[in-house]
Short mmCIF file of C-alpha atoms in Angstrom, two decimals:
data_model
loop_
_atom_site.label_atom_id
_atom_site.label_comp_id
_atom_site.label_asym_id
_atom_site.label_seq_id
_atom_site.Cartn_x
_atom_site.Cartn_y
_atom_site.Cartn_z
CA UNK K 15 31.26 107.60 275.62
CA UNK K 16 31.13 105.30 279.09
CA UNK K 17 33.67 104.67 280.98
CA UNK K 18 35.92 101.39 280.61
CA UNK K 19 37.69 102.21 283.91
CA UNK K 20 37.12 105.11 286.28
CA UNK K 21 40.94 106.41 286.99
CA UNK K 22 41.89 109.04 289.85
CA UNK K 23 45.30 110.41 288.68
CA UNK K 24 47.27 110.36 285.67
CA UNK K 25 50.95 109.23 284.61
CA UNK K 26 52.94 110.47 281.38
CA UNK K 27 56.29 109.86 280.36
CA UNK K 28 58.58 112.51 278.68
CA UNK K 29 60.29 111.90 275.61
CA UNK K 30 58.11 110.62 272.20
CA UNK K 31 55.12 111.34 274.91
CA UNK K 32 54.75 114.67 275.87
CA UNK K 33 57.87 116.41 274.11
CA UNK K 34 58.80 115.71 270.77
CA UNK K 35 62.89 115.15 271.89
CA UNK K 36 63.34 112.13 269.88
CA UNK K 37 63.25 113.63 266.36
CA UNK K 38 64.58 116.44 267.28
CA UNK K 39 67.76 114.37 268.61
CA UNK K 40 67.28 112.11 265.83
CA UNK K 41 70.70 113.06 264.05
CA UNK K 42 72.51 113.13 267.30
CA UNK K 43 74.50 109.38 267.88
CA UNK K 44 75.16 109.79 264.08
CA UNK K 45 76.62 113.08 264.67
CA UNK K 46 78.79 111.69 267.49
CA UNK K 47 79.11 108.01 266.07
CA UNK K 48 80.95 109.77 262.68
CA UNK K 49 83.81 110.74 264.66
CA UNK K 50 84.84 107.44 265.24
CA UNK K 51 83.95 106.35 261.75
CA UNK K 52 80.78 104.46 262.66
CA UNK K 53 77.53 104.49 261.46
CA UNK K 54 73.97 103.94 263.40
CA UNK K 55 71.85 100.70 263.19
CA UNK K 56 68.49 101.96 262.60
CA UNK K 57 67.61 98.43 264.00
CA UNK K 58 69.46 98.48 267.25
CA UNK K 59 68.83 102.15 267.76
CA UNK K 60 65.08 101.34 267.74
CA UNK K 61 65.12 98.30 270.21
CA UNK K 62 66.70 101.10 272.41
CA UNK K 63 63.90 103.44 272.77
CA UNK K 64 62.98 103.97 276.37
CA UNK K 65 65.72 102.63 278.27
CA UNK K 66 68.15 103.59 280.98
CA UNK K 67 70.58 106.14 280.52
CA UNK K 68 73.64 103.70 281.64
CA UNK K 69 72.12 100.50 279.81
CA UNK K 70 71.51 102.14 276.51
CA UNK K 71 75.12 103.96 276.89
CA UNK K 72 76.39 100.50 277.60
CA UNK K 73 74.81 98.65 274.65
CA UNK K 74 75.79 101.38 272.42
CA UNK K 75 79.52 101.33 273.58
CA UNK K 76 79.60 97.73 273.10
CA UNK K 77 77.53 97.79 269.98
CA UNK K 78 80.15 99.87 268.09
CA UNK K 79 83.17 99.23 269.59
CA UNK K 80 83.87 102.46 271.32
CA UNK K 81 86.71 102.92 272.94
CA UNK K 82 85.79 104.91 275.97
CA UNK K 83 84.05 104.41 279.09
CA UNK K 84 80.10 104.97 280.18
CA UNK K 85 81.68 108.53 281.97
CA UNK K 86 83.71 109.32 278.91
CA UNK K 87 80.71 108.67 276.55
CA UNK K 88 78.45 110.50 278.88
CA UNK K 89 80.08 113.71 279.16
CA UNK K 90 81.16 113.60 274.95
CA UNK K 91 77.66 113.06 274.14
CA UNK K 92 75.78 115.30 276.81
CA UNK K 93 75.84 119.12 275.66
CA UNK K 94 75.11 117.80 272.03
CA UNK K 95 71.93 116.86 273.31
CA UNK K 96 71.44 119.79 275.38
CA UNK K 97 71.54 121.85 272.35
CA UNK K 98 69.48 120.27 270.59
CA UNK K 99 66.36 119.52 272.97
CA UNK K 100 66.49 123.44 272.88
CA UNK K 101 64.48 122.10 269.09
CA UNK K 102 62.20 120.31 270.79
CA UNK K 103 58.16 121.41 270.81
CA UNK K 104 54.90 119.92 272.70
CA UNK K 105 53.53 116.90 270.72
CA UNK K 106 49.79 117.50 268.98
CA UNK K 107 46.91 117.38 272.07
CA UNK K 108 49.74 117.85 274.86
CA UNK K 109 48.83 121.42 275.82
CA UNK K 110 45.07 121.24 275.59
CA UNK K 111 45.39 117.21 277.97
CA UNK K 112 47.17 118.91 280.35
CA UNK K 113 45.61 122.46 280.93
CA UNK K 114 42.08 120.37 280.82
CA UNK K 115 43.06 117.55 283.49
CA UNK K 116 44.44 120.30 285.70
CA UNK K 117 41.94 122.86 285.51
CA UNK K 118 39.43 119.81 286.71
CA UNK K 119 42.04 118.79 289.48
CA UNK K 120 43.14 115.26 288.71
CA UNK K 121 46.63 114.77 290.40
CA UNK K 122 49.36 114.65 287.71
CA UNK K 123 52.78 112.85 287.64
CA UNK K 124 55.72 112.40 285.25
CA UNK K 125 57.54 109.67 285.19
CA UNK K 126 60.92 109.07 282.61
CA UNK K 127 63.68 106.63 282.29
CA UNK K 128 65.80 109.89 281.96
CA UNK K 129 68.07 111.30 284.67
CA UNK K 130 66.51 113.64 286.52
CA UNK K 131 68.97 116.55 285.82
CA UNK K 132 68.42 115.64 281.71
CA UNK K 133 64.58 115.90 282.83
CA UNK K 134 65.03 119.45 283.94
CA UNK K 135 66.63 120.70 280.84
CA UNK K 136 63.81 119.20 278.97
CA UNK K 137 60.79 119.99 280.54
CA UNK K 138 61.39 123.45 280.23
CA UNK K 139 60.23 123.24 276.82
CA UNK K 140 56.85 122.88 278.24
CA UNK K 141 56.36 126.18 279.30
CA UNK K 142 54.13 126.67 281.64
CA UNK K 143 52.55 123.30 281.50
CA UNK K 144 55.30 121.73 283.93
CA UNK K 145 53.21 123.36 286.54
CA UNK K 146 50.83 120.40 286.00
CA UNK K 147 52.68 117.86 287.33
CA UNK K 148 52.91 117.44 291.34
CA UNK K 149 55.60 114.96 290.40
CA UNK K 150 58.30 114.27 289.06
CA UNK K 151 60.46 112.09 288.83
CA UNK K 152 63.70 110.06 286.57
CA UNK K 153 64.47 106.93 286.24
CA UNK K 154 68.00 107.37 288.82
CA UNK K 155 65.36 108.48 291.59
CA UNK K 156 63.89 104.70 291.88
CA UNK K 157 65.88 101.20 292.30
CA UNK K 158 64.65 100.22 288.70
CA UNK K 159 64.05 101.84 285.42
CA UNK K 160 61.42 100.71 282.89
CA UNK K 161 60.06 98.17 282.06
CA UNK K 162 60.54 97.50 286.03
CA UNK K 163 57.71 98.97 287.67
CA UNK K 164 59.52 100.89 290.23
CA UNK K 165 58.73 104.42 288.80
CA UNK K 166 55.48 104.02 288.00
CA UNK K 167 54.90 102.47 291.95
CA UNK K 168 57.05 105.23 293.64
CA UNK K 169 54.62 108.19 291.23
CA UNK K 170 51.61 107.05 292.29
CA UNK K 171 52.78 106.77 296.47
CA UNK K 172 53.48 110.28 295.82
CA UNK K 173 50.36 111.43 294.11
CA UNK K 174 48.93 109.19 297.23
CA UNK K 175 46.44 106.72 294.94
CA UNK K 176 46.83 103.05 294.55
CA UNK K 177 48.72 102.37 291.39
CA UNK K 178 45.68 100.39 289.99
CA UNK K 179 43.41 104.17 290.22
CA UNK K 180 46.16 105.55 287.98
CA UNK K 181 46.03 105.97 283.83
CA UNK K 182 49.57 106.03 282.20
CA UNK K 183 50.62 107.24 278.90
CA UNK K 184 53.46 106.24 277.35
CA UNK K 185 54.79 105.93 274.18
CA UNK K 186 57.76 103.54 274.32
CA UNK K 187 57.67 99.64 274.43
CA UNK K 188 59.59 99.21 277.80
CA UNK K 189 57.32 101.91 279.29
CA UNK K 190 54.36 100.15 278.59
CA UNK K 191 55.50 96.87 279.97
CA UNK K 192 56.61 98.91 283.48
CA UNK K 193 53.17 100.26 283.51
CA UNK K 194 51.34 97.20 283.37
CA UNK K 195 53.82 95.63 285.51
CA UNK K 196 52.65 98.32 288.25
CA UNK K 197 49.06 97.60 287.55
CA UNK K 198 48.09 101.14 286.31
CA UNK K 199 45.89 101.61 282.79
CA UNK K 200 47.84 101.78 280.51
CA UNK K 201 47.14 104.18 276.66
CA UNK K 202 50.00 103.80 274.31
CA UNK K 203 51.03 106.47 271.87
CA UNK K 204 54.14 104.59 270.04
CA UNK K 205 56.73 107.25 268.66
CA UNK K 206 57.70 104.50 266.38
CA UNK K 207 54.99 103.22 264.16
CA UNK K 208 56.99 100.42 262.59
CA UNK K 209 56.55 99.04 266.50
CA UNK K 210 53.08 99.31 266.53
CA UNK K 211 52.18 96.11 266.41
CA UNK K 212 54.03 95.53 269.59
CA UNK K 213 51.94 97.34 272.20
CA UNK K 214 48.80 95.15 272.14
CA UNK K 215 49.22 94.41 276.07
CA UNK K 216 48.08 98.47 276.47
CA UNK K 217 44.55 98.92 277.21
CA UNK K 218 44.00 101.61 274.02
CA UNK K 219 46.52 102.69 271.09
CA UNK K 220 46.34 105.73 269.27
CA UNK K 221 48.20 107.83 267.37
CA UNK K 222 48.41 111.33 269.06
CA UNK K 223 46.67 112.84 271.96
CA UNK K 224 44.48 114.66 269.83
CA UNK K 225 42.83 111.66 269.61
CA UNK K 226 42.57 110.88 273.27
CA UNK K 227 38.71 111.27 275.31
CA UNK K 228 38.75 111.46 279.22
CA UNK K 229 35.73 110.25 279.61
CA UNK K 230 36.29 106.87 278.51
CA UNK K 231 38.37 106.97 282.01
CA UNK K 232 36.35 108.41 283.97
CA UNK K 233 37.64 112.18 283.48
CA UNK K 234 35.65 115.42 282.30
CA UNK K 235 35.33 115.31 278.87
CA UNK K 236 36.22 117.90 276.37
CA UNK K 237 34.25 120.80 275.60
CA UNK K 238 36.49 122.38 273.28
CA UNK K 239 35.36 121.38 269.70
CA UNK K 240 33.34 123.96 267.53
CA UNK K 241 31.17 122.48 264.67
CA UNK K 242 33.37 119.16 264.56
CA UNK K 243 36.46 121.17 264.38
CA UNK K 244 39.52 121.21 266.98
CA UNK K 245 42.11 123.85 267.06
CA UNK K 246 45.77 122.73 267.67
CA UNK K 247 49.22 124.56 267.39
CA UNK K 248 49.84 125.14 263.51
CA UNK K 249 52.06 122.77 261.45
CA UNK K 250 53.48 124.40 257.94
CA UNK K 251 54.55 122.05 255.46
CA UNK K 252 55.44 121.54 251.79
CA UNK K 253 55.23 119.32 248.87
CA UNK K 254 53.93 118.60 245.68
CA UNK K 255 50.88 117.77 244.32
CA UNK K 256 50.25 114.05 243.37
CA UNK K 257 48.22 111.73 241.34
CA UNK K 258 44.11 112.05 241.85
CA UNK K 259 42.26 109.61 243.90
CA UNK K 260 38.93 110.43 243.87
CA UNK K 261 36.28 113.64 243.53
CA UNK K 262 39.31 115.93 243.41
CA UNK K 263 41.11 114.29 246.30
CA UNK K 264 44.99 113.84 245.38
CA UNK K 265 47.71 112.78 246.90
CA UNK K 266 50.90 114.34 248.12
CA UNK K 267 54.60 113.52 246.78
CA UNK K 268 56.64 114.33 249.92
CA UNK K 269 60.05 115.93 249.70
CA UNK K 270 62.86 115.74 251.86
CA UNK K 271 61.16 118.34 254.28
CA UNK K 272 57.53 117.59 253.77
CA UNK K 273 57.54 116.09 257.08
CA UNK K 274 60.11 118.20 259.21
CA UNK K 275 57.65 119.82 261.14
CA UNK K 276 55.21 117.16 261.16
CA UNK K 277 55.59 114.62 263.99
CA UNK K 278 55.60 110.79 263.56
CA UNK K 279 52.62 110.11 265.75
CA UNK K 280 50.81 112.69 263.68
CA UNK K 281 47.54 110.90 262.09
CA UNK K 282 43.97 111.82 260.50
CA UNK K 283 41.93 114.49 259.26
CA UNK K 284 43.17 117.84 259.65
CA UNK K 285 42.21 121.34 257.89
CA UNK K 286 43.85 124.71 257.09
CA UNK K 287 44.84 126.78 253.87
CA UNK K 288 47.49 125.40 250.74
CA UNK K 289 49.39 128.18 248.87
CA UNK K 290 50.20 127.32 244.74
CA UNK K 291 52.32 129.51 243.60
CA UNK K 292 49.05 129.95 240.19
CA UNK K 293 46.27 130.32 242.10
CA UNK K 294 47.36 131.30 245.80
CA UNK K 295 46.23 130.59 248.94
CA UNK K 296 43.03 128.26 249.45
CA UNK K 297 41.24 126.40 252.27
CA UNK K 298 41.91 122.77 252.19
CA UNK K 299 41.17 119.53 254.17
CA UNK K 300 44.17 117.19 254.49
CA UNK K 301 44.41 113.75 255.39
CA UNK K 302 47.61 111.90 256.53
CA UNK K 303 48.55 108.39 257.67
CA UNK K 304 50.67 105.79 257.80
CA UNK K 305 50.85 102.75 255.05
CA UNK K 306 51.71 99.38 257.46
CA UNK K 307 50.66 97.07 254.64
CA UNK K 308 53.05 94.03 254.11
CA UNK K 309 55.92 95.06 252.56
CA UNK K 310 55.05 98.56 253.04
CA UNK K 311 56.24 101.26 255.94
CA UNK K 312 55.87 104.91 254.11
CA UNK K 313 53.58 108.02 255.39
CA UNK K 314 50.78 109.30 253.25
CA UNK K 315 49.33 112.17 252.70
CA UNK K 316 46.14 113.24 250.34
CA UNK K 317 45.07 116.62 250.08
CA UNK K 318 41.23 118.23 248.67
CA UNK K 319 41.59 121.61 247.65
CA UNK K 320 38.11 123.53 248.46
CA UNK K 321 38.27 125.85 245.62
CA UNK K 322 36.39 125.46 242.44
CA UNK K 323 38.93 127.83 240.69
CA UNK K 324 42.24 125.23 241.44
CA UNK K 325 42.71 123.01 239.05
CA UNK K 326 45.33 120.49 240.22
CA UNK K 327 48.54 119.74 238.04
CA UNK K 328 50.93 116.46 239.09
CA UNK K 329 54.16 118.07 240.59
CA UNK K 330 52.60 121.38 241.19
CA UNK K 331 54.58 122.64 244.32
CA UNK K 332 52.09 123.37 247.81
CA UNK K 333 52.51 125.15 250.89
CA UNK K 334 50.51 123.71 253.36
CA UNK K 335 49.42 125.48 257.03
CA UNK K 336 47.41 123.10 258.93
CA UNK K 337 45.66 124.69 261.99
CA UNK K 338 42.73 122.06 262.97
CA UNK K 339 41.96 118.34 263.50
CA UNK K 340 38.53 116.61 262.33
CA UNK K 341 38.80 113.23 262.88
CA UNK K 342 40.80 110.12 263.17
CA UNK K 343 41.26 108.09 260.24
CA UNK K 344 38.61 105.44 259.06
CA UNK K 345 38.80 101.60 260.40
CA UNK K 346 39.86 99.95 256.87
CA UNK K 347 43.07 97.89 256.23
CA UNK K 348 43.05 99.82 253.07
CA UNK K 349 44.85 102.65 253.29
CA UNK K 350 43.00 105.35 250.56
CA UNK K 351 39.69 103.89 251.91
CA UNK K 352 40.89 104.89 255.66
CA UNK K 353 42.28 107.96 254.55
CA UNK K 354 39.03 108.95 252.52
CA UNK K 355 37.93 113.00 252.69
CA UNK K 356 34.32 113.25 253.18
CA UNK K 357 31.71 115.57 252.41
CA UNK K 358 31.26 116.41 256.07
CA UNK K 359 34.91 116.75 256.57
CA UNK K 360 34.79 119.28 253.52
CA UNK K 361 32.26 121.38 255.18
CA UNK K 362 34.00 121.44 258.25
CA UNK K 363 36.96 122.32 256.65
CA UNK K 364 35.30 125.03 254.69
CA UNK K 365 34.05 126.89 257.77
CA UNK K 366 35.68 126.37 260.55
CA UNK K 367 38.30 129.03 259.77
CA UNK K 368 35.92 131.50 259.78
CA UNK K 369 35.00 130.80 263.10
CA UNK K 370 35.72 133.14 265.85
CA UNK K 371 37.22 130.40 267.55
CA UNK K 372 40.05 130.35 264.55
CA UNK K 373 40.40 133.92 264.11
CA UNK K 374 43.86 134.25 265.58
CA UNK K 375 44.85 131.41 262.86
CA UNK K 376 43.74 134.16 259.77
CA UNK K 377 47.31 136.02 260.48
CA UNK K 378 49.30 132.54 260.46
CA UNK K 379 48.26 132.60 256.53
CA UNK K 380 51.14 135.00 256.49
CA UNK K 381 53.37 132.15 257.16
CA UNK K 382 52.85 130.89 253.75
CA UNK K 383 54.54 133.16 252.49
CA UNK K 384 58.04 132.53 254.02
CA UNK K 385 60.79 130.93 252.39
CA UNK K 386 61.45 126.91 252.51
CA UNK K 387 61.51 125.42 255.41
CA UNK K 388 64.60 125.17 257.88
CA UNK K 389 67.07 122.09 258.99
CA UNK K 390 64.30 121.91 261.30
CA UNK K 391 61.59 123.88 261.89
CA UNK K 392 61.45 125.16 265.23
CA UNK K 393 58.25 127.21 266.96
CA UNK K 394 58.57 130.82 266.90
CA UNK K 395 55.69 132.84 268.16
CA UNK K 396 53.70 129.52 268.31
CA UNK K 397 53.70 128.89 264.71
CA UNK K 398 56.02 126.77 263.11
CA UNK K 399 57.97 129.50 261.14
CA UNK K 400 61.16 129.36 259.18
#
């Protein structure tokens, strides 16, 4: 792919970005909210993502009538979070971005709207990757927060480049607007996908990072895919099986927890093994997306089973272990043609977990046969085990 823009240093924000903290604080302001006898507006709450510690604390005060102060609210609120970013995990395509930009040496910065002290709690859920950045900085270590430019200006002084040589990626609305504002690139990866429609002013939107090519901005590319495959940390998942679509393709009913280890921003063609309790475990290719027809707002998911000897029954209960990505979904404002398995996919799917590459993954296939899921599933020996 050619370049659209030749960049010399890169920006990410935190939260919805790089760390997965938002659904794993998801239940939080509820939580808290429910001792007053309130109850969150998903509406509100949403228009919130992004901002300022003290302005979303304000609007939320004022939005519910609480009757405490910012301080009060602050210090309440505060280790509920801190227990629960302990839940938090590295989105799909973080890891393998970061270790690849700064094995090739391209200066790296982080910028939130988060205090700085709530930034060092978090970012130690990123292991060894925080070693990446050169820079960091919150949102109470500049004049303004996002969508003000400030943090985004004062980043790339410190990284020494000219704002306009630097790539951000964010995935809030406010964030995006700061960047531009700064006159960096800016690549989008909305946590929300009802908001989608909202970040046309970012120079590319996609879905997750697995998706992302450095190339197109001037970076090293990738060298990391084997035979079309991509190996990512595993996701485990259950449902039920669904009506057919087509050749043997059919789709998923979700449960409650089909999703709980699955992030939002999660999108495409992806590939690992499905356990039925009748015929066992079985390589399969998987495709999931998002419906954002009018009137519509629901995930989907569609499943091929590569085994001659399954023979599919509605409501027949699955264990799914995804370990690879293909491919991002099909261009098509229909949403089974987008999310259509090919035959290529299927022979991806079908060998690349015999490849040495994936050999480490053959041992995961134990994790199918662990109980349901959890309240939510956290990483345990870098699987996503009850």
């Amino acid at each position: 792919m050619a370049a659209t823009h030749r960049v010399s240093a890169v920006i990410f924000d935190l939260d919805g970005t790089l760390l997965d903290t938002e659904r794993a604080t998801r239940d939080v302001l509820k939580e808290f909210l429910g001792t007053y006898g309130k109850v969150p507006d998903a509406a509100k709450e949403e228009k919130r993502l992004g901002q300022m510690h003290r302005e979303s604390t304000t609007g939320i005060i004022a939005d519910y009538g609480l009757p405490i102060t910012v301080e009060e609210y602050s210090e309440a609120i505060y280790p509920l979070y801190i227990k629960r970013w302990q839940r938090a995990s590295p989105l799909p395509g973080v890891s393998r971005l970061l270790k690849h930009l700064h094995k090739n040496g391209t200066p790296l910065a982080l910028a939130s709207n988060s205090i700085r002290r709530n930034i060092d709690h978090k970012i130690l859920k990123l292991g060894e990757l925080k070693d990446c950045f050169s820079v960091v900085l919150g949102g109470d270590q500049v004049p303004h927060g996002k969508p003000c430019p400030d943090i985004f200006l004062e980043a790339a002084k410190r990284l020494g480049v000219n704002p306009s040589s630097c790539l951000v990626i964010e995935d809030s609305l406010v964030g995006v607007q700061a960047a531009k504002a700064s006159g960096a690139k800016v690549v989008a990866v909305p946590s929300l996908q009802s908001q989608r429609h909202c970040y046309s002013i970012a120079d590319l939107i996609l879905y997750s990072l697995l998706d992302f090519h450095p190339e197109l901005w001037g970076l090293p590319p990738f060298d990391d895919r084997i035979q079309g495959a991509l190996s990512m940390e595993p996701l485990l998942s259950n449902a039920q099986i669904g009506d057919a679509v087509l050749n043997n393709t059919h789709t998923v009913i979700a449960g409650e927890r089909t999703y709980d280890s699955i992030p939002d921003q999660i999108s495409g063609i992806f590939f690992g093994w499905a356990k039925s309790e009748t015929y066992g475990v079985f390589k399969a290719v998987v495709s999931i997306g998002w419906d954002l027809s009018p009137g519509k707002f629901e995930r989907v998911m569609h499943i091929r089973v590569l085994d001659s000897h399954y023979k599919a029954k509605t409501e027949d209960p699955l264990e799914l272990l995804l370990i690879g990505y293909i491919r991002k979904l099909q261009s098509s404002e229909n949403i089974s043609q987008a999310m259509s398995i090919t035959d290529e996919d299927q022979a991806t799917a079908r060998d690349a977990p015999d490849l040495p590459a994936f050999s480490e993954y053959a041992k995961a296939r134990g994790a199918l046969d662990l109980p349901a899921l959890p309240e939510y599933a956290e990483p345990r020996n870098g699987l996503l085990l009850a």
